[in-house]
Amino acid sequence: MELTYASATLHRKHHPPNTIQTCTLLSIKTGGCTEDCSYCAQSSRYSTGLNATKLTTLDTVMAAAREAKANGSTRFCMGAAWRDMSGRTRGLERIKEMVRQVRGLGMEVCVTLGMLNPKAAEELKEAGLTAYNHNIDTSREFYPKVITTRGFDERLQTIENVRTAGISVCTGGILGLGENAGDHVSFLHTLSTLPEHPESVPINALVPIKGTPLGGNEKVPFDSLLRVVATARILMPGSIVRLAAGRINLTEEQQVLAFFAGANAVFTGERMLTTECSGFEADRRLFEKWGLVNMKAFRGQEAEASGRIEGVKESEKVEEVVQRV
């Protein structure tokens, strides 16, 4: 209770306490991944009943993005079940067009495509990508017990490539993999000691998938989830802390307590990649009941732009700067 009070107090110094960023996540290429992530239904190594698909069409993406925007989402996220983007030139070109088109709707755009090299990161930035998601998943110490096909430092390298390209970093992890409280501490320490705090920190609660090595795991206790959310808020006061997978298993009161503790973003819609998600209508009722409002897209950037304009208004090149901003 003291931890939650402390995180809630700090949260109010950095964020409007009743404002929640609403995001919608679409799987644009499902299944067939060569990785061995022990929690994932999309790994080709496990029999989960999931059918692999090819990269979806631009029309499908835009229909989903328009629906998400109409239902209040301000960030649209797209995920592809790939190990990395190496050799996927045609796929990258198609995804860049998806980014351009969704950005044209006035929405923030995030993608998660596996490991990303500097060149691909720069191309996505030029296409207008707002954020890139690449979770570290868990602590460095526990990580080898969950994944063997991609190293912990490889994940950190992708995060660095994204940051260097000027794209916002979205990185977090999954609770309930079999880790302990010490792993939660180490996981949060890694995130909070990156060169810059992530713009977004998704906190996932494992949704056990039958057929995966972790399919029989117990659901993470709510007090553990709340401790991680509150501690993340204290360590990274300016970041968005996002309730991600597993939120559908929380009661209304548990969600609200997590918001009180500093979580200020959710995924909303019918699906979250391969698992169920709290639907638009359910979240609309939740927000109305508890006095919550949607965070505007590109939060704070309007104010930053105004400040930059004020700082150069005496210059002879004001109009040029205004257009650039």
Coordinates of C-alpha atoms in Angstrom, one line a residue:
M1 CA 0.0 0.0 0.0
E2 CA 2.9 2.4 0.8
L3 CA 4.5 1.5 -2.6
T4 CA 1.3 2.2 -4.5
Y5 CA 0.8 5.5 -2.6
A6 CA 4.3 6.6 -3.4
S7 CA 4.0 5.6 -7.1
A8 CA 0.6 7.3 -7.4
T9 CA 1.9 10.5 -5.9
L10 CA 4.9 10.6 -8.3
H11 CA 2.6 9.7 -11.2
R12 CA 0.5 12.8 -10.6
K13 CA 3.6 15.0 -10.8
H14 CA 4.3 13.8 -14.4
H15 CA 1.0 12.8 -15.9
P16 CA -2.7 13.7 -15.8
P17 CA -4.0 11.0 -13.4
N18 CA -7.2 10.3 -15.4
T19 CA -5.6 10.1 -18.9
I20 CA -5.0 6.7 -20.5
Q21 CA -3.3 6.1 -23.9
T22 CA -5.5 3.6 -25.8
C23 CA -3.7 1.5 -28.4
T24 CA -4.9 -1.2 -30.8
L25 CA -2.6 -4.1 -31.8
L26 CA -3.0 -6.0 -35.1
S27 CA -1.1 -9.1 -36.1
I28 CA 0.0 -8.5 -39.7
K29 CA 1.9 -11.8 -40.1
T30 CA 0.9 -14.6 -37.8
G31 CA 2.8 -17.7 -36.8
G32 CA 5.7 -19.6 -38.4
C33 CA 8.4 -17.9 -36.3
T34 CA 11.7 -19.8 -36.0
E35 CA 12.4 -18.6 -32.4
D36 CA 11.8 -20.9 -29.4
C37 CA 10.3 -18.3 -27.0
S38 CA 8.7 -20.7 -24.4
Y39 CA 5.6 -18.6 -24.0
C40 CA 4.7 -17.9 -27.6
A41 CA 1.9 -19.5 -29.7
Q42 CA 3.6 -18.2 -32.9
S43 CA 6.7 -20.3 -32.6
S44 CA 6.9 -23.0 -35.3
R45 CA 8.5 -25.3 -32.8
Y46 CA 5.3 -25.9 -30.8
S47 CA 1.9 -27.4 -31.7
T48 CA -0.6 -24.8 -30.6
G49 CA -3.2 -25.1 -33.3
L50 CA -2.2 -21.7 -34.8
N51 CA -2.2 -21.5 -38.5
A52 CA 0.7 -19.5 -40.0
T53 CA -0.2 -16.7 -42.4
K54 CA 1.6 -14.5 -44.9
L55 CA 2.0 -10.7 -44.5
T56 CA -1.5 -9.2 -44.6
T57 CA -2.7 -6.6 -47.1
L58 CA -2.7 -2.8 -46.8
D59 CA -6.5 -2.7 -47.1
T60 CA -6.9 -5.0 -44.1
V61 CA -4.5 -2.9 -42.1
M62 CA -6.3 0.3 -43.0
A63 CA -9.7 -1.1 -42.2
A64 CA -8.5 -2.1 -38.8
A65 CA -6.8 1.2 -38.2
R66 CA -9.9 3.2 -39.1
E67 CA -12.0 1.1 -36.8
A68 CA -9.5 1.6 -34.0
K69 CA -9.5 5.3 -34.5
A70 CA -13.3 5.5 -34.6
N71 CA -13.3 3.7 -31.2
G72 CA -10.9 6.1 -29.6
S73 CA -7.5 4.5 -30.1
T74 CA -4.7 7.0 -30.7
R75 CA -1.9 4.5 -31.3
F76 CA -2.0 1.7 -33.8
C77 CA 0.5 -1.1 -33.4
M78 CA 1.4 -3.9 -35.9
G79 CA 3.2 -7.1 -35.1
A80 CA 4.8 -9.6 -37.4
A81 CA 6.1 -13.0 -36.2
W82 CA 9.6 -12.8 -37.6
R83 CA 13.0 -13.4 -36.0
D84 CA 14.4 -10.3 -37.7
M85 CA 14.1 -8.2 -40.9
S86 CA 17.2 -9.5 -42.6
G87 CA 16.5 -10.2 -46.3
R88 CA 12.9 -9.1 -46.0
T89 CA 13.2 -6.2 -48.5
R90 CA 9.8 -6.6 -50.1
G91 CA 8.1 -7.1 -46.7
L92 CA 9.8 -4.0 -45.3
E93 CA 8.6 -1.9 -48.3
R94 CA 5.0 -3.1 -47.7
I95 CA 5.2 -2.3 -44.0
K96 CA 6.6 1.1 -44.6
E97 CA 3.6 1.9 -46.8
M98 CA 1.3 0.6 -44.0
V99 CA 3.1 3.0 -41.6
R100 CA 2.7 6.0 -44.0
Q101 CA -1.0 5.3 -44.5
V102 CA -1.8 4.8 -40.8
R103 CA 0.2 7.9 -39.9
G104 CA -1.9 9.7 -42.5
L105 CA -4.9 9.0 -40.2
G106 CA -3.4 11.2 -37.5
M107 CA -2.5 8.2 -35.4
E108 CA 0.8 7.2 -33.7
V109 CA 2.2 4.1 -35.3
C110 CA 4.2 1.3 -33.6
V111 CA 5.5 -1.9 -35.1
T112 CA 7.2 -5.0 -33.7
L113 CA 9.1 -7.0 -36.3
G114 CA 11.8 -8.8 -34.4
M115 CA 15.5 -7.8 -34.5
L116 CA 16.2 -4.7 -36.5
N117 CA 19.4 -3.4 -38.0
P118 CA 20.3 0.3 -38.2
K119 CA 19.4 0.6 -41.9
A120 CA 15.9 -0.8 -41.5
A121 CA 15.4 1.4 -38.5
E122 CA 16.3 4.5 -40.5
E123 CA 13.9 3.5 -43.3
L124 CA 11.1 3.0 -40.8
K125 CA 11.8 6.4 -39.3
E126 CA 11.7 8.0 -42.7
A127 CA 8.4 6.3 -43.4
G128 CA 7.0 8.1 -40.3
L129 CA 7.1 5.3 -37.6
T130 CA 6.4 6.7 -34.2
A131 CA 7.6 3.8 -32.0
Y132 CA 9.2 0.3 -32.2
N133 CA 8.4 -2.4 -29.7
H134 CA 11.1 -4.9 -28.7
N135 CA 10.7 -6.4 -25.3
I136 CA 13.5 -7.6 -23.1
D137 CA 10.9 -10.1 -21.7
T138 CA 12.5 -10.7 -18.3
S139 CA 15.7 -10.4 -16.3
R140 CA 19.1 -11.1 -17.8
E141 CA 19.6 -13.9 -15.4
F142 CA 16.3 -15.7 -16.1
Y143 CA 16.2 -15.0 -19.8
P144 CA 18.2 -18.2 -21.0
K145 CA 15.5 -20.3 -19.3
V146 CA 12.9 -18.8 -21.6
I147 CA 14.6 -18.2 -24.9
T148 CA 17.8 -19.8 -26.4
T149 CA 17.5 -18.6 -30.1
R150 CA 18.1 -14.9 -29.4
G151 CA 20.5 -13.5 -26.8
F152 CA 19.6 -10.8 -24.2
D153 CA 22.3 -8.5 -25.6
E154 CA 20.8 -8.9 -29.1
R155 CA 17.6 -7.5 -27.8
L156 CA 19.4 -4.6 -26.3
Q157 CA 21.2 -4.0 -29.6
T158 CA 17.9 -3.7 -31.5
I159 CA 16.7 -1.2 -28.8
E160 CA 19.9 0.8 -29.4
N161 CA 19.4 0.7 -33.2
V162 CA 15.9 2.0 -32.8
R163 CA 16.9 4.8 -30.4
T164 CA 19.8 5.9 -32.7
A165 CA 17.4 6.2 -35.6
G166 CA 15.2 8.6 -33.6
I167 CA 12.3 6.3 -33.1
S168 CA 10.6 6.1 -29.7
V169 CA 11.5 2.9 -27.8
C170 CA 8.7 0.6 -26.5
T171 CA 10.2 -2.1 -24.4
G172 CA 9.0 -4.1 -21.4
G173 CA 8.4 -7.7 -20.5
I174 CA 6.2 -10.6 -19.3
L175 CA 5.4 -11.6 -15.8
G176 CA 4.5 -15.2 -14.9
L177 CA 7.2 -17.0 -16.9
G178 CA 8.4 -18.8 -13.7
E179 CA 10.7 -16.0 -12.5
N180 CA 10.9 -14.7 -9.0
A181 CA 10.7 -11.2 -7.4
G182 CA 14.5 -10.8 -7.8
D183 CA 14.0 -11.2 -11.5
H184 CA 11.4 -8.4 -11.4
V185 CA 14.0 -6.2 -9.7
S186 CA 16.7 -7.1 -12.3
F187 CA 14.2 -6.6 -15.2
L188 CA 13.2 -3.1 -14.0
H189 CA 16.8 -2.2 -13.3
T190 CA 17.8 -3.0 -16.9
L191 CA 15.0 -0.9 -18.3
S192 CA 15.6 2.1 -16.0
T193 CA 19.3 2.2 -16.6
L194 CA 19.2 2.3 -20.4
P195 CA 20.8 5.4 -21.9
E196 CA 17.3 6.9 -22.0
H197 CA 14.1 5.7 -20.3
P198 CA 11.8 3.9 -22.8
E199 CA 9.0 6.1 -24.0
S200 CA 6.6 3.1 -23.4
V201 CA 7.0 0.2 -21.0
P202 CA 4.5 -2.6 -21.6
I203 CA 3.8 -4.9 -18.7
N204 CA 2.4 -8.3 -19.9
A205 CA 0.9 -11.0 -17.6
L206 CA 1.5 -14.4 -19.2
V207 CA -1.5 -15.9 -20.9
P208 CA -0.6 -19.6 -20.8
I209 CA -0.9 -21.1 -24.3
K210 CA -1.6 -24.9 -24.5
G211 CA 1.2 -26.6 -26.5
T212 CA 3.9 -24.2 -25.4
P213 CA 6.5 -25.1 -22.7
L214 CA 4.8 -22.6 -20.3
G215 CA 1.3 -23.6 -21.2
G216 CA 0.7 -25.0 -17.7
N217 CA 2.0 -22.0 -15.7
E218 CA -0.2 -20.4 -13.1
K219 CA -1.4 -16.8 -13.8
V220 CA 0.7 -14.2 -12.1
P221 CA -0.7 -13.0 -8.8
F222 CA -2.1 -9.5 -9.0
D223 CA 0.1 -8.2 -6.1
S224 CA 3.2 -9.1 -8.1
L225 CA 1.8 -7.2 -11.2
L226 CA 0.9 -4.2 -9.1
R227 CA 4.4 -4.1 -7.5
V228 CA 6.0 -4.1 -10.9
V229 CA 3.7 -1.4 -12.3
A230 CA 4.3 0.8 -9.2
T231 CA 8.0 0.3 -9.2
A232 CA 8.2 0.9 -13.0
R233 CA 6.4 4.2 -12.4
I234 CA 8.8 5.3 -9.7
L235 CA 11.9 4.3 -11.6
M236 CA 10.8 5.8 -15.0
P237 CA 8.4 8.6 -14.0
G238 CA 8.1 10.1 -17.5
S239 CA 7.4 6.8 -19.4
I240 CA 4.1 5.5 -20.4
V241 CA 3.5 2.3 -18.4
R242 CA 1.2 0.0 -20.4
L243 CA -1.1 -2.8 -19.2
A244 CA -0.7 -5.3 -22.1
A245 CA -1.4 -9.0 -22.5
G246 CA -3.4 -10.5 -19.6
R247 CA -5.3 -7.4 -18.8
I248 CA -8.5 -9.2 -19.8
N249 CA -8.0 -11.5 -16.7
L250 CA -8.0 -8.5 -14.3
T251 CA -11.1 -7.4 -12.5
E252 CA -12.4 -3.9 -13.0
E253 CA -11.1 -2.9 -9.6
Q254 CA -7.7 -4.4 -10.2
Q255 CA -7.3 -2.4 -13.4
V256 CA -8.3 0.8 -11.7
L257 CA -5.8 0.2 -8.9
A258 CA -3.1 -0.4 -11.5
F259 CA -4.1 2.9 -13.1
F260 CA -4.0 4.6 -9.7
A261 CA -0.4 3.2 -9.2
G262 CA 0.8 4.7 -12.5
A263 CA -0.2 2.6 -15.4
N264 CA -1.5 5.0 -18.1
A265 CA -1.9 3.0 -21.3
V266 CA -3.8 -0.1 -22.4
F267 CA -4.4 -2.2 -25.5
T268 CA -8.0 -2.2 -26.5
G269 CA -9.9 -4.1 -29.2
E270 CA -11.0 -7.7 -29.7
R271 CA -7.6 -9.3 -30.2
M272 CA -4.0 -8.7 -29.1
L273 CA -2.0 -10.7 -31.6
T274 CA -3.1 -14.2 -30.8
T275 CA -4.8 -13.7 -27.4
E276 CA -8.1 -12.1 -26.4
C277 CA -8.2 -8.4 -25.4
S278 CA -10.6 -6.2 -23.6
G279 CA -13.0 -4.9 -26.3
F280 CA -13.7 -1.3 -27.3
E281 CA -17.2 -1.3 -25.7
A282 CA -16.0 -2.8 -22.4
D283 CA -13.2 -0.2 -22.2
R284 CA -15.6 2.6 -23.1
R285 CA -17.8 1.6 -20.1
L286 CA -14.8 1.3 -17.9
F287 CA -13.6 4.8 -18.8
E288 CA -17.0 6.4 -18.4
K289 CA -17.6 4.8 -15.0
W290 CA -14.2 5.8 -13.5
G291 CA -13.8 9.2 -15.2
L292 CA -10.9 8.2 -17.5
V293 CA -10.2 9.9 -20.8
N294 CA -8.2 9.0 -23.8
M295 CA -4.7 10.5 -24.1
K296 CA -4.3 12.5 -27.3
A297 CA -2.0 11.3 -30.0
F298 CA 1.6 12.6 -30.0
R299 CA 1.3 13.8 -26.4
G300 CA 3.3 16.9 -25.6
Q301 CA 4.7 17.3 -29.0
E302 CA 2.4 20.3 -29.8
A303 CA 3.7 22.1 -26.7
E304 CA 7.3 21.3 -27.6
A305 CA 6.7 22.6 -31.1
S306 CA 5.2 25.8 -29.8
G307 CA 8.3 26.3 -27.6
R308 CA 10.7 25.8 -30.5
I309 CA 8.7 28.3 -32.6
E310 CA 8.8 30.9 -29.7
G311 CA 12.5 30.5 -29.4
V312 CA 13.1 31.5 -33.0
K313 CA 10.4 34.0 -33.7
E314 CA 12.8 36.8 -34.0
S315 CA 14.8 35.0 -36.7
E316 CA 14.5 35.9 -40.4
K317 CA 13.8 32.3 -41.1
V318 CA 10.7 31.9 -38.9
E319 CA 8.5 30.5 -41.7
E320 CA 11.1 27.9 -42.6
V321 CA 11.4 26.7 -39.0
V322 CA 7.6 26.7 -38.6
Q323 CA 7.2 24.5 -41.6
R324 CA 9.9 22.1 -40.4
V325 CA 8.3 21.8 -36.9

